[in-house]
Amino acid sequence: AQSVTQLDSHVSVSEGTPVLLRCNYSSSYSPSLFWYVQHPNKGLQLLLKYTSAATLVKGINGFEAEFKKSETSFHLTKPSAHMSDAAEYFCVVRYKAAGNKLTFGGGTRVLVKP
Amino acid sequence: SQTIHQWPATLVQPVGSPLSLECTVEGTSNPNLYWYRQAAGRGLQLLFYSVGIGQISSEVPQNLSASRPQDRQFILSSKKLLLSDSGFYLCAWSGSSSYNEQFFGPGTRLTVL
């Protein structure tokens, strides 16, 4: 079965320092990968997506993620955290064999300290 | 541009009462539509999805049902709410291609007392 693992349930960073959110997925020959952000009591907003084009994907708000097939990883990074980045982040996978269904990671809550 | 609406934004209901949550999409035709539930401190669980009017697929057995009476309208219902139905309900849409991402509505916070 498809699975997505976000390795950290909570991440705490200081404003202005780099952010790294880790995500690993179960192996598949044709996954599509997404990162979504959710602010408290809000819907999910798409940050970026990988769909078999360039392995380094740039998204909104300065985030980027790198698809590494050999490591089955899709980690999200940002060089300098901002207070507004405090939110929950979800790594999401879609497998071609599963149609349009998404498989969500458990989420990583990011705290940004001033 | 496409937009997705959900209402109500918040709802407090007694156990045993009925439920109707509505989701509508604007600016697109024949979208795939989805209902998710997010329990406190947990990820999203897919409840239902629909690829067309009157076509509903259920992902998990539960106390809820879904209907799609119009192309861009998706309704989540229950005849009798349970305490365990409390949560944050999110509607989403996507294009019909396998590679299209899903776009989420603002959500409905349901509290069953």
mmCIF file of C-alpha atoms in Angstrom:
data_model
loop_
_atom_site.group_PDB
_atom_site.id
_atom_site.type_symbol
_atom_site.label_atom_id
_atom_site.label_comp_id
_atom_site.label_asym_id
_atom_site.label_seq_id
_atom_site.Cartn_x
_atom_site.Cartn_y
_atom_site.Cartn_z
ATOM 1 C CA ALA A 1 0.000 0.000 0.000
ATOM 2 C CA GLN A 2 1.054 3.577 -0.596
ATOM 3 C CA SER A 3 2.482 5.446 2.376
ATOM 4 C CA VAL A 4 4.076 8.755 3.214
ATOM 5 C CA THR A 5 6.178 9.363 6.305
ATOM 6 C CA GLN A 6 6.983 12.782 7.658
ATOM 7 C CA LEU A 7 9.879 12.158 9.945
ATOM 8 C CA ASP A 8 9.271 15.045 12.356
ATOM 9 C CA SER A 9 5.926 15.830 13.931
ATOM 10 C CA HIS A 10 7.235 19.169 15.233
ATOM 11 C CA VAL A 11 10.046 21.452 14.067
ATOM 12 C CA SER A 12 11.158 24.587 15.890
ATOM 13 C CA VAL A 13 13.363 27.173 14.187
ATOM 14 C CA SER A 14 14.451 30.731 14.841
ATOM 15 C CA GLU A 15 13.359 33.473 12.472
ATOM 16 C CA GLY A 16 15.943 33.920 9.718
ATOM 17 C CA THR A 17 17.364 30.403 9.990
ATOM 18 C CA PRO A 18 16.863 27.551 7.486
ATOM 19 C CA VAL A 19 13.889 25.210 7.629
ATOM 20 C CA LEU A 20 14.052 21.509 6.700
ATOM 21 C CA LEU A 21 10.959 19.302 6.691
ATOM 22 C CA ARG A 22 11.617 15.672 5.880
ATOM 23 C CA CYS A 23 9.371 13.381 3.868
ATOM 24 C CA ASN A 24 9.829 9.814 2.630
ATOM 25 C CA TYR A 25 7.381 7.869 0.461
ATOM 26 C CA SER A 26 6.926 4.227 -0.371
ATOM 27 C CA SER A 27 8.510 3.264 -3.622
ATOM 28 C CA SER A 28 6.604 3.606 -6.860
ATOM 29 C CA TYR A 29 7.745 4.105 -10.426
ATOM 30 C CA SER A 30 5.478 7.065 -11.070
ATOM 31 C CA PRO A 31 4.576 9.135 -8.013
ATOM 32 C CA SER A 32 3.425 12.726 -8.050
ATOM 33 C CA LEU A 33 4.481 14.564 -4.916
ATOM 34 C CA PHE A 34 3.116 17.677 -3.266
ATOM 35 C CA TRP A 35 3.694 19.843 -0.252
ATOM 36 C CA TYR A 36 0.730 21.671 1.272
ATOM 37 C CA VAL A 37 0.641 24.196 4.120
ATOM 38 C CA GLN A 38 -2.226 24.668 6.566
ATOM 39 C CA HIS A 39 -2.548 27.654 8.862
ATOM 40 C CA PRO A 40 -4.777 27.226 11.940
ATOM 41 C CA ASN A 41 -8.437 26.635 11.090
ATOM 42 C CA LYS A 42 -7.773 27.165 7.397
ATOM 43 C CA GLY A 43 -7.835 24.969 4.334
ATOM 44 C CA LEU A 44 -4.711 23.538 2.733
ATOM 45 C CA GLN A 45 -2.687 25.632 0.314
ATOM 46 C CA LEU A 46 -0.449 24.083 -2.312
ATOM 47 C CA LEU A 47 3.204 25.080 -1.879
ATOM 48 C CA LEU A 48 4.731 23.083 -4.720
ATOM 49 C CA LYS A 49 4.443 19.898 -6.753
ATOM 50 C CA TYR A 50 6.665 17.359 -8.484
ATOM 51 C CA THR A 51 5.273 15.513 -11.504
ATOM 52 C CA SER A 52 8.334 13.872 -13.143
ATOM 53 C CA ALA A 53 9.897 17.021 -14.586
ATOM 54 C CA ALA A 54 12.820 18.811 -12.864
ATOM 55 C CA THR A 55 13.837 17.128 -9.616
ATOM 56 C CA LEU A 56 14.363 20.461 -7.821
ATOM 57 C CA VAL A 57 11.000 22.136 -7.522
ATOM 58 C CA LYS A 58 10.497 25.753 -6.513
ATOM 59 C CA GLY A 59 7.284 26.792 -4.848
ATOM 60 C CA ILE A 60 5.623 29.804 -3.342
ATOM 61 C CA ASN A 61 6.925 31.836 -0.387
ATOM 62 C CA GLY A 62 10.564 30.827 -0.985
ATOM 63 C CA PHE A 63 10.069 27.097 -0.414
ATOM 64 C CA GLU A 64 11.628 24.416 -2.550
ATOM 65 C CA ALA A 65 11.836 20.643 -2.505
ATOM 66 C CA GLU A 66 14.094 18.066 -4.108
ATOM 67 C CA PHE A 67 12.889 14.731 -5.418
ATOM 68 C CA LYS A 68 15.487 12.005 -4.775
ATOM 69 C CA LYS A 69 14.380 8.714 -6.250
ATOM 70 C CA SER A 70 17.325 6.756 -4.823
ATOM 71 C CA GLU A 71 16.363 7.850 -1.315
ATOM 72 C CA THR A 72 12.568 7.917 -1.936
ATOM 73 C CA SER A 73 12.576 11.362 -0.355
ATOM 74 C CA PHE A 74 10.977 14.730 -1.074
ATOM 75 C CA HIS A 75 12.271 17.074 1.634
ATOM 76 C CA LEU A 76 11.016 20.661 1.856
ATOM 77 C CA THR A 77 13.413 23.505 2.565
ATOM 78 C CA LYS A 78 13.482 27.251 2.945
ATOM 79 C CA PRO A 79 16.722 29.190 3.452
ATOM 80 C CA SER A 80 15.330 31.741 5.895
ATOM 81 C CA ALA A 81 12.240 31.225 8.044
ATOM 82 C CA HIS A 82 9.704 33.979 8.542
ATOM 83 C CA MET A 83 7.216 34.294 11.369
ATOM 84 C CA SER A 84 4.396 33.761 8.866
ATOM 85 C CA ASP A 85 5.800 30.290 8.082
ATOM 86 C CA ALA A 86 4.466 28.991 11.393
ATOM 87 C CA ALA A 87 1.888 26.415 10.287
ATOM 88 C CA GLU A 88 1.405 22.714 9.656
ATOM 89 C CA TYR A 89 2.929 21.193 6.549
ATOM 90 C CA PHE A 90 1.768 18.059 4.766
ATOM 91 C CA CYS A 91 3.719 15.922 2.352
ATOM 92 C CA VAL A 92 1.328 14.252 -0.082
ATOM 93 C CA VAL A 93 1.737 11.552 -2.697
ATOM 94 C CA ARG A 94 -0.402 10.522 -5.614
ATOM 95 C CA TYR A 95 0.283 7.215 -7.294
ATOM 96 C CA LYS A 96 -0.845 6.688 -10.855
ATOM 97 C CA ALA A 97 -2.235 3.268 -9.964
ATOM 98 C CA ALA A 98 -4.445 4.886 -7.304
ATOM 99 C CA GLY A 99 -6.111 7.289 -9.726
ATOM 100 C CA ASN A 100 -6.671 10.734 -8.313
ATOM 101 C CA LYS A 101 -6.490 9.765 -4.656
ATOM 102 C CA LEU A 102 -3.941 11.428 -2.428
ATOM 103 C CA THR A 103 -2.051 9.851 0.440
ATOM 104 C CA PHE A 104 -1.175 12.330 3.203
ATOM 105 C CA GLY A 105 1.705 12.293 5.607
ATOM 106 C CA GLY A 106 0.952 12.857 9.274
ATOM 107 C CA GLY A 107 2.006 16.514 9.110
ATOM 108 C CA THR A 108 4.826 18.576 10.599
ATOM 109 C CA ARG A 109 3.987 21.513 12.801
ATOM 110 C CA VAL A 110 6.490 24.357 12.424
ATOM 111 C CA LEU A 111 7.115 26.825 15.207
ATOM 112 C CA VAL A 112 9.108 29.962 14.376
ATOM 113 C CA LYS A 113 10.753 31.736 17.289
ATOM 114 C CA PRO A 114 11.559 35.450 17.095
ATOM 115 C CA SER B 1 -10.040 31.777 -11.812
ATOM 116 C CA GLN B 2 -11.382 28.870 -9.844
ATOM 117 C CA THR B 3 -12.684 29.227 -6.303
ATOM 118 C CA ILE B 4 -14.113 26.754 -3.839
ATOM 119 C CA HIS B 5 -16.589 27.621 -1.106
ATOM 120 C CA GLN B 6 -17.707 25.750 1.972
ATOM 121 C CA TRP B 7 -20.427 26.556 4.450
ATOM 122 C CA PRO B 8 -21.021 26.888 7.166
ATOM 123 C CA ALA B 9 -17.589 27.811 8.476
ATOM 124 C CA THR B 10 -18.373 26.517 11.953
ATOM 125 C CA LEU B 11 -21.178 24.370 13.313
ATOM 126 C CA VAL B 12 -22.122 23.079 16.751
ATOM 127 C CA GLN B 13 -24.685 20.296 16.736
ATOM 128 C CA PRO B 14 -26.130 17.939 19.373
ATOM 129 C CA VAL B 15 -25.644 14.201 19.140
ATOM 130 C CA GLY B 16 -28.390 12.599 17.073
ATOM 131 C CA SER B 17 -29.131 15.678 14.977
ATOM 132 C CA PRO B 18 -28.837 15.726 11.169
ATOM 133 C CA LEU B 19 -26.005 17.308 9.227
ATOM 134 C CA SER B 20 -25.637 18.987 5.862
ATOM 135 C CA LEU B 21 -22.386 20.587 4.737
ATOM 136 C CA GLU B 22 -22.164 22.179 1.339
ATOM 137 C CA CYS B 23 -19.284 22.696 -1.040
ATOM 138 C CA THR B 24 -19.419 24.548 -4.338
ATOM 139 C CA VAL B 25 -16.781 25.206 -6.968
ATOM 140 C CA GLU B 26 -16.708 28.096 -9.414
ATOM 141 C CA GLY B 27 -14.714 28.648 -12.568
ATOM 142 C CA THR B 28 -14.313 25.055 -13.736
ATOM 143 C CA SER B 29 -16.399 22.312 -15.289
ATOM 144 C CA ASN B 30 -16.646 18.611 -14.479
ATOM 145 C CA PRO B 31 -14.219 18.700 -11.562
ATOM 146 C CA ASN B 32 -13.392 15.732 -9.376
ATOM 147 C CA LEU B 33 -14.668 16.517 -5.883
ATOM 148 C CA TYR B 34 -13.520 15.215 -2.502
ATOM 149 C CA TRP B 35 -14.566 15.301 1.160
ATOM 150 C CA TYR B 36 -11.894 14.908 3.826
ATOM 151 C CA ARG B 37 -12.037 14.886 7.607
ATOM 152 C CA GLN B 38 -9.223 16.086 9.792
ATOM 153 C CA ALA B 39 -9.429 15.070 13.429
ATOM 154 C CA ALA B 40 -7.609 17.186 15.984
ATOM 155 C CA GLY B 41 -3.829 16.827 15.662
ATOM 156 C CA ARG B 42 -4.074 14.311 12.847
ATOM 157 C CA GLY B 43 -3.708 14.155 9.097
ATOM 158 C CA LEU B 44 -6.458 14.111 6.525
ATOM 159 C CA GLN B 45 -8.715 11.145 5.918
ATOM 160 C CA LEU B 46 -10.488 10.860 2.570
ATOM 161 C CA LEU B 47 -14.196 10.220 3.122
ATOM 162 C CA PHE B 48 -15.774 10.451 -0.327
ATOM 163 C CA TYR B 49 -14.872 11.388 -3.859
ATOM 164 C CA SER B 50 -16.875 12.006 -6.986
ATOM 165 C CA VAL B 51 -15.903 12.054 -10.640
ATOM 166 C CA GLY B 52 -19.326 13.237 -11.896
ATOM 167 C CA ILE B 53 -22.931 14.046 -11.051
ATOM 168 C CA GLY B 54 -24.478 11.273 -9.016
ATOM 169 C CA GLN B 55 -21.207 9.305 -8.872
ATOM 170 C CA ILE B 56 -19.989 8.876 -5.305
ATOM 171 C CA SER B 57 -17.258 6.602 -3.994
ATOM 172 C CA SER B 58 -16.952 5.988 -0.280
ATOM 173 C CA GLU B 59 -13.553 5.381 1.197
ATOM 174 C CA VAL B 60 -14.421 4.348 4.740
ATOM 175 C CA PRO B 61 -17.553 2.929 6.361
ATOM 176 C CA GLN B 62 -19.105 5.539 8.583
ATOM 177 C CA ASN B 63 -22.094 7.507 9.701
ATOM 178 C CA LEU B 64 -21.874 9.955 6.809
ATOM 179 C CA SER B 65 -23.045 10.094 3.193
ATOM 180 C CA ALA B 66 -22.308 12.333 0.228
ATOM 181 C CA SER B 67 -24.238 13.508 -2.787
ATOM 182 C CA ARG B 68 -23.478 15.452 -5.936
ATOM 183 C CA PRO B 69 -26.725 16.899 -7.257
ATOM 184 C CA GLN B 70 -25.015 19.322 -9.638
ATOM 185 C CA ASP B 71 -21.698 19.371 -11.476
ATOM 186 C CA ARG B 72 -20.047 21.794 -9.059
ATOM 187 C CA GLN B 73 -21.905 21.025 -5.841
ATOM 188 C CA PHE B 74 -20.903 18.408 -3.297
ATOM 189 C CA ILE B 75 -22.864 17.789 -0.108
ATOM 190 C CA LEU B 76 -21.868 15.867 3.015
ATOM 191 C CA SER B 77 -24.740 14.603 5.159
ATOM 192 C CA SER B 78 -25.658 12.584 8.170
ATOM 193 C CA LYS B 79 -29.046 11.533 9.527
ATOM 194 C CA LYS B 80 -27.815 11.253 13.119
ATOM 195 C CA LEU B 81 -24.535 12.739 14.289
ATOM 196 C CA LEU B 82 -22.209 10.922 16.668
ATOM 197 C CA LEU B 83 -19.652 12.468 19.022
ATOM 198 C CA SER B 84 -16.923 10.930 16.869
ATOM 199 C CA ASP B 85 -18.105 12.971 13.859
ATOM 200 C CA SER B 86 -16.519 16.088 15.349
ATOM 201 C CA GLY B 87 -13.655 17.430 13.297
ATOM 202 C CA PHE B 88 -12.573 19.761 10.539
ATOM 203 C CA TYR B 89 -14.174 18.914 7.197
ATOM 204 C CA LEU B 90 -12.439 19.922 4.023
ATOM 205 C CA CYS B 91 -13.765 19.856 0.492
ATOM 206 C CA ALA B 92 -11.371 19.773 -2.445
ATOM 207 C CA TRP B 93 -11.522 19.732 -6.214
ATOM 208 C CA SER B 94 -9.162 18.700 -8.983
ATOM 209 C CA GLY B 95 -9.170 18.488 -12.743
ATOM 210 C CA SER B 96 -9.864 15.121 -14.295
ATOM 211 C CA SER B 97 -6.251 14.429 -15.292
ATOM 212 C CA SER B 98 -4.282 12.050 -13.099
ATOM 213 C CA TYR B 99 -1.576 14.670 -12.602
ATOM 214 C CA ASN B 100 -3.736 17.520 -11.373
ATOM 215 C CA GLU B 101 -3.260 18.689 -7.831
ATOM 216 C CA GLN B 102 -6.184 19.161 -5.487
ATOM 217 C CA PHE B 103 -7.347 22.560 -4.316
ATOM 218 C CA PHE B 104 -8.923 22.832 -0.909
ATOM 219 C CA GLY B 105 -11.774 24.883 0.471
ATOM 220 C CA PRO B 106 -11.580 26.853 3.734
ATOM 221 C CA GLY B 107 -13.116 24.020 5.761
ATOM 222 C CA THR B 108 -15.979 23.581 8.224
ATOM 223 C CA ARG B 109 -15.309 23.092 11.923
ATOM 224 C CA LEU B 110 -17.957 20.685 13.285
ATOM 225 C CA THR B 111 -18.386 20.151 17.007
ATOM 226 C CA VAL B 112 -20.849 17.507 18.138
ATOM 227 C CA LEU B 113 -21.901 17.829 21.781
#
